[in-house]
Each structure stands twice: as C-alpha cells, then as structure tokens.
Amino acid sequence: MYTATVITISDRAANGIYEDKSGPMIAELLKEQGYQVLDRIIIPDEKNRIKSALIDLCDKGIHLIVTTGGTGFAPRDITPEATKEVIERETPGIAEYMRQKSMEITPRGMLSRGVAGIRGTSLIINLPGSPKGATENLGFILPHLGHGLDMLNGVKE
C-alpha cells in the first residue's frame, strides 16, 4: 500500500474564507484506490511554504503527493513554479495526459499549468483547484500511477 498526502494550495482556504472542497474529494478518490492518505494540508499560495511542504513530505518518504490549486493564470498561481524547484526529475507525460483528457471535456483544459515530477522516491502531481477539475484529472491518471510508483520504489524493474 502506498502512502499519500493531499496539499490544498489556496490563500482563501488557508485563511478560512473558502471551504476546501477539492482536498477531501481527492483524498477520498485516493483511499478508494487503496492509498493510505496520511494527511491533508492547506497552505497559502506562497512559494517558500509550498516548497517547504513538498520537501518535508518527500523527506518523510510519502509515496504520492497531490497538490490542488495554484495552477491557473492568476498572479499568485505559482504551484508549478514551486514544484519545479523541488523535483529532481520531471514526469511530463502525466501533466500532458491530464491536459489532453481535460481538453476532451473543455478547451479550457489547455489553461492548466500543472506539472508532475519525482523527488527521491516521491511522486508529486499538481491538480487544478476546482473540485471538478481536480477529481477529473486525478481520475484520468490514477489507474496508471501504481506501476510508476512500483518502479520508483523498487517493487518492479
């Protein structure tokens, strides 16, 4: 069983102005697929806070870290930039596939800037902030992540 943590990145949710709806939905999808969700974290759109949280979770050996929020065009949407500064190896196919499948639903899927990558034995994936976008995107990739995590953690060569 692989471990997972969900990070909601939102100024409004971190300040109690907005109820985090994406984080709980993502955690539930992960649990349904057999992941042990250890935590759900809410942090503001601050690059250093995002980087620190990602590094800390990777250092703890969390297998899958899923972020939601901060992948759009707003000035404070900096999740992909923070993630790129933390990962050691990018996994562009994951983000490309999510965008491709999203564009089958809405052309606005092209506007998501999320990235995915590896740090140590952890896989980090950025999802959109909206509950619909986050769950759809996770649903596209979730059935295929186990194989990658197996290879990353030495279960399969």
PDB file of C-alpha atoms in Angstrom:
ATOM      1  CA  MET A   1       0.000   0.000   0.000  1.00  0.00           C
ATOM      2  CA  TYR A   2       1.353   3.383  -0.973  1.00  0.00           C
ATOM      3  CA  THR A   3       1.099   6.464   1.221  1.00  0.00           C
ATOM      4  CA  ALA A   4      -0.300   9.762   0.003  1.00  0.00           C
ATOM      5  CA  THR A   5      -0.791  13.308   1.195  1.00  0.00           C
ATOM      6  CA  VAL A   6      -3.020  15.973  -0.337  1.00  0.00           C
ATOM      7  CA  ILE A   7      -1.984  19.625  -0.231  1.00  0.00           C
ATOM      8  CA  THR A   8      -4.575  22.294  -0.983  1.00  0.00           C
ATOM      9  CA  ILE A   9      -2.838  25.481  -2.064  1.00  0.00           C
ATOM     10  CA  SER A  10      -5.172  28.434  -1.656  1.00  0.00           C
ATOM     11  CA  ASP A  11      -4.926  31.772   0.097  1.00  0.00           C
ATOM     12  CA  ARG A  12      -8.676  31.813   0.711  1.00  0.00           C
ATOM     13  CA  ALA A  13      -8.865  28.260   2.088  1.00  0.00           C
ATOM     14  CA  ALA A  14      -5.773  28.814   4.266  1.00  0.00           C
ATOM     15  CA  ASN A  15      -7.403  31.932   5.733  1.00  0.00           C
ATOM     16  CA  GLY A  16     -10.765  30.255   6.353  1.00  0.00           C
ATOM     17  CA  ILE A  17     -12.568  32.383   3.741  1.00  0.00           C
ATOM     18  CA  TYR A  18     -13.263  29.430   1.455  1.00  0.00           C
ATOM     19  CA  GLU A  19     -14.046  25.831   2.364  1.00  0.00           C
ATOM     20  CA  ASP A  20     -11.608  23.374   0.817  1.00  0.00           C
ATOM     21  CA  LYS A  21     -13.738  21.041  -1.278  1.00  0.00           C
ATOM     22  CA  SER A  22     -11.082  19.638  -3.606  1.00  0.00           C
ATOM     23  CA  GLY A  23      -8.781  18.255  -0.909  1.00  0.00           C
ATOM     24  CA  PRO A  24     -11.376  15.970   0.705  1.00  0.00           C
ATOM     25  CA  MET A  25     -12.596  14.743  -2.681  1.00  0.00           C
ATOM     26  CA  ILE A  26      -9.055  13.915  -3.805  1.00  0.00           C
ATOM     27  CA  ALA A  27      -8.322  12.128  -0.534  1.00  0.00           C
ATOM     28  CA  GLU A  28     -11.470  10.041  -0.934  1.00  0.00           C
ATOM     29  CA  LEU A  29     -10.551   9.026  -4.506  1.00  0.00           C
ATOM     30  CA  LEU A  30      -7.085   8.011  -3.335  1.00  0.00           C
ATOM     31  CA  LYS A  31      -8.499   5.940  -0.472  1.00  0.00           C
ATOM     32  CA  GLU A  32     -10.904   4.205  -2.848  1.00  0.00           C
ATOM     33  CA  GLN A  33      -7.903   3.153  -4.930  1.00  0.00           C
ATOM     34  CA  GLY A  34      -6.078   1.712  -1.923  1.00  0.00           C
ATOM     35  CA  TYR A  35      -3.770   4.584  -0.993  1.00  0.00           C
ATOM     36  CA  GLN A  36      -3.170   5.290   2.669  1.00  0.00           C
ATOM     37  CA  VAL A  37      -3.888   9.021   2.906  1.00  0.00           C
ATOM     38  CA  LEU A  38      -1.807  10.181   5.844  1.00  0.00           C
ATOM     39  CA  ASP A  39      -2.727  13.846   5.832  1.00  0.00           C
ATOM     40  CA  ARG A  40      -4.493  16.739   4.141  1.00  0.00           C
ATOM     41  CA  ILE A  41      -2.748  20.074   4.401  1.00  0.00           C
ATOM     42  CA  ILE A  42      -3.940  23.568   3.473  1.00  0.00           C
ATOM     43  CA  ILE A  43      -1.349  26.261   2.775  1.00  0.00           C
ATOM     44  CA  PRO A  44      -1.446  29.695   1.129  1.00  0.00           C
ATOM     45  CA  ASP A  45      -0.115  30.500  -2.350  1.00  0.00           C
ATOM     46  CA  GLU A  46       3.393  31.254  -1.103  1.00  0.00           C
ATOM     47  CA  LYS A  47       6.302  29.711  -2.966  1.00  0.00           C
ATOM     48  CA  ASN A  48       8.503  29.085   0.074  1.00  0.00           C
ATOM     49  CA  ARG A  49       5.644  27.477   2.031  1.00  0.00           C
ATOM     50  CA  ILE A  50       4.806  25.225  -0.926  1.00  0.00           C
ATOM     51  CA  LYS A  51       8.433  24.218  -1.447  1.00  0.00           C
ATOM     52  CA  SER A  52       8.956  23.578   2.254  1.00  0.00           C
ATOM     53  CA  ALA A  53       5.854  21.384   2.489  1.00  0.00           C
ATOM     54  CA  LEU A  54       6.808  19.361  -0.594  1.00  0.00           C
ATOM     55  CA  ILE A  55      10.389  18.832   0.569  1.00  0.00           C
ATOM     56  CA  ASP A  56       9.254  17.844   4.070  1.00  0.00           C
ATOM     57  CA  LEU A  57       6.788  15.267   2.730  1.00  0.00           C
ATOM     58  CA  CYS A  58       9.345  13.832   0.312  1.00  0.00           C
ATOM     59  CA  ASP A  59      11.919  13.607   3.104  1.00  0.00           C
ATOM     60  CA  LYS A  60       9.349  11.684   5.166  1.00  0.00           C
ATOM     61  CA  GLY A  61       9.064   9.175   2.320  1.00  0.00           C
ATOM     62  CA  ILE A  62       5.460   9.877   1.306  1.00  0.00           C
ATOM     63  CA  HIS A  63       4.999   7.999  -1.967  1.00  0.00           C
ATOM     64  CA  LEU A  64       2.432  10.249  -3.650  1.00  0.00           C
ATOM     65  CA  ILE A  65       1.951  13.958  -3.000  1.00  0.00           C
ATOM     66  CA  VAL A  66      -1.002  15.515  -4.780  1.00  0.00           C
ATOM     67  CA  THR A  67      -1.474  19.270  -4.809  1.00  0.00           C
ATOM     68  CA  THR A  68      -4.679  21.062  -5.743  1.00  0.00           C
ATOM     69  CA  GLY A  69      -4.780  24.734  -6.632  1.00  0.00           C
ATOM     70  CA  GLY A  70      -2.425  27.374  -7.921  1.00  0.00           C
ATOM     71  CA  THR A  71      -2.129  26.017 -11.472  1.00  0.00           C
ATOM     72  CA  GLY A  72      -4.005  28.743 -13.334  1.00  0.00           C
ATOM     73  CA  PHE A  73      -3.126  32.169 -14.687  1.00  0.00           C
ATOM     74  CA  ALA A  74      -3.789  34.332 -11.619  1.00  0.00           C
ATOM     75  CA  PRO A  75      -0.726  36.253 -10.401  1.00  0.00           C
ATOM     76  CA  ARG A  76      -0.490  34.162  -7.203  1.00  0.00           C
ATOM     77  CA  ASP A  77      -0.865  30.812  -9.015  1.00  0.00           C
ATOM     78  CA  ILE A  78       2.711  29.612  -8.511  1.00  0.00           C
ATOM     79  CA  THR A  79       2.310  25.935  -7.622  1.00  0.00           C
ATOM     80  CA  PRO A  80       4.009  24.679 -10.817  1.00  0.00           C
ATOM     81  CA  GLU A  81       6.973  27.010 -10.320  1.00  0.00           C
ATOM     82  CA  ALA A  82       7.404  25.901  -6.696  1.00  0.00           C
ATOM     83  CA  THR A  83       7.085  22.252  -7.712  1.00  0.00           C
ATOM     84  CA  LYS A  84       9.700  22.605 -10.460  1.00  0.00           C
ATOM     85  CA  GLU A  85      12.159  23.995  -7.919  1.00  0.00           C
ATOM     86  CA  VAL A  86      11.674  20.913  -5.712  1.00  0.00           C
ATOM     87  CA  ILE A  87      11.559  17.987  -8.134  1.00  0.00           C
ATOM     88  CA  GLU A  88      14.677  16.216  -9.327  1.00  0.00           C
ATOM     89  CA  ARG A  89      13.126  14.632 -12.416  1.00  0.00           C
ATOM     90  CA  GLU A  90      10.082  15.893 -14.286  1.00  0.00           C
ATOM     91  CA  THR A  91       7.440  13.422 -15.484  1.00  0.00           C
ATOM     92  CA  PRO A  92       5.873  15.441 -18.296  1.00  0.00           C
ATOM     93  CA  GLY A  93       3.671  12.619 -19.596  1.00  0.00           C
ATOM     94  CA  ILE A  94       1.433  12.811 -16.533  1.00  0.00           C
ATOM     95  CA  ALA A  95       0.672  16.524 -16.945  1.00  0.00           C
ATOM     96  CA  GLU A  96       0.409  16.215 -20.729  1.00  0.00           C
ATOM     97  CA  TYR A  97      -2.091  13.370 -20.412  1.00  0.00           C
ATOM     98  CA  MET A  98      -4.218  15.274 -17.908  1.00  0.00           C
ATOM     99  CA  ARG A  99      -4.328  18.320 -20.193  1.00  0.00           C
ATOM    100  CA  GLN A 100      -5.136  16.176 -23.238  1.00  0.00           C
ATOM    101  CA  LYS A 101      -8.003  14.402 -21.475  1.00  0.00           C
ATOM    102  CA  SER A 102      -9.251  17.691 -19.966  1.00  0.00           C
ATOM    103  CA  MET A 103      -9.427  19.278 -23.414  1.00  0.00           C
ATOM    104  CA  GLU A 104     -11.774  16.488 -24.487  1.00  0.00           C
ATOM    105  CA  ILE A 105     -14.194  17.913 -21.895  1.00  0.00           C
ATOM    106  CA  THR A 106     -13.445  21.631 -22.263  1.00  0.00           C
ATOM    107  CA  PRO A 107     -10.959  23.600 -24.377  1.00  0.00           C
ATOM    108  CA  ARG A 108     -10.085  25.481 -21.194  1.00  0.00           C
ATOM    109  CA  GLY A 109      -8.149  22.397 -20.112  1.00  0.00           C
ATOM    110  CA  MET A 110      -5.248  23.878 -22.070  1.00  0.00           C
ATOM    111  CA  LEU A 111      -5.013  26.638 -19.471  1.00  0.00           C
ATOM    112  CA  SER A 112      -3.908  24.338 -16.654  1.00  0.00           C
ATOM    113  CA  ARG A 113      -0.204  24.734 -15.948  1.00  0.00           C
ATOM    114  CA  GLY A 114       0.217  21.796 -13.565  1.00  0.00           C
ATOM    115  CA  VAL A 115       3.402  19.740 -13.601  1.00  0.00           C
ATOM    116  CA  ALA A 116       4.442  16.393 -12.168  1.00  0.00           C
ATOM    117  CA  GLY A 117       7.795  15.061 -11.073  1.00  0.00           C
ATOM    118  CA  ILE A 118       9.914  12.922  -8.809  1.00  0.00           C
ATOM    119  CA  ARG A 119      11.939  13.832  -5.760  1.00  0.00           C
ATOM    120  CA  GLY A 120      13.665  10.864  -4.150  1.00  0.00           C
ATOM    121  CA  THR A 121      11.069   8.106  -4.061  1.00  0.00           C
ATOM    122  CA  SER A 122       8.117  10.517  -4.049  1.00  0.00           C
ATOM    123  CA  LEU A 123       5.894  11.450  -6.963  1.00  0.00           C
ATOM    124  CA  ILE A 124       4.424  14.963  -6.893  1.00  0.00           C
ATOM    125  CA  ILE A 125       1.422  15.822  -9.076  1.00  0.00           C
ATOM    126  CA  ASN A 126      -0.248  19.232  -9.445  1.00  0.00           C
ATOM    127  CA  LEU A 127      -4.017  19.210  -9.988  1.00  0.00           C
ATOM    128  CA  PRO A 128      -6.352  22.145 -10.690  1.00  0.00           C
ATOM    129  CA  GLY A 129      -8.050  23.813  -7.748  1.00  0.00           C
ATOM    130  CA  SER A 130     -11.664  23.309  -8.743  1.00  0.00           C
ATOM    131  CA  PRO A 131     -13.286  20.168  -7.326  1.00  0.00           C
ATOM    132  CA  LYS A 132     -14.496  19.136 -10.801  1.00  0.00           C
ATOM    133  CA  GLY A 133     -11.126  19.719 -12.479  1.00  0.00           C
ATOM    134  CA  ALA A 134      -9.155  18.106  -9.670  1.00  0.00           C
ATOM    135  CA  THR A 135     -11.227  14.933  -9.498  1.00  0.00           C
ATOM    136  CA  GLU A 136     -11.472  14.565 -13.275  1.00  0.00           C
ATOM    137  CA  ASN A 137      -7.728  14.962 -13.719  1.00  0.00           C
ATOM    138  CA  LEU A 138      -6.895  12.577 -10.913  1.00  0.00           C
ATOM    139  CA  GLY A 139      -9.391  10.095 -12.333  1.00  0.00           C
ATOM    140  CA  PHE A 140      -7.591  10.154 -15.687  1.00  0.00           C
ATOM    141  CA  ILE A 141      -4.227   9.153 -14.218  1.00  0.00           C
ATOM    142  CA  LEU A 142      -4.985   7.256 -11.021  1.00  0.00           C
ATOM    143  CA  PRO A 143      -5.388   3.809 -12.613  1.00  0.00           C
ATOM    144  CA  HIS A 144      -1.876   4.091 -14.070  1.00  0.00           C
ATOM    145  CA  LEU A 145       0.131   5.501 -11.169  1.00  0.00           C
ATOM    146  CA  GLY A 146       0.670   2.221  -9.330  1.00  0.00           C
ATOM    147  CA  HIS A 147       3.049   0.906 -11.977  1.00  0.00           C
ATOM    148  CA  GLY A 148       5.145   4.069 -11.830  1.00  0.00           C
ATOM    149  CA  LEU A 149       5.238   4.023  -8.038  1.00  0.00           C
ATOM    150  CA  ASP A 150       6.244   0.345  -8.136  1.00  0.00           C
ATOM    151  CA  MET A 151       9.197   1.181 -10.390  1.00  0.00           C
ATOM    152  CA  LEU A 152      10.120   4.284  -8.366  1.00  0.00           C
ATOM    153  CA  ASN A 153      10.160   2.309  -5.130  1.00  0.00           C
ATOM    154  CA  GLY A 154      11.989  -0.759  -6.455  1.00  0.00           C
ATOM    155  CA  VAL A 155       8.997  -3.107  -6.446  1.00  0.00           C
ATOM    156  CA  LYS A 156       9.360  -3.584 -10.232  1.00  0.00           C
ATOM    157  CA  GLU A 157      12.307  -3.010 -12.505  1.00  0.00           C
TER     158      GLU A 157
END
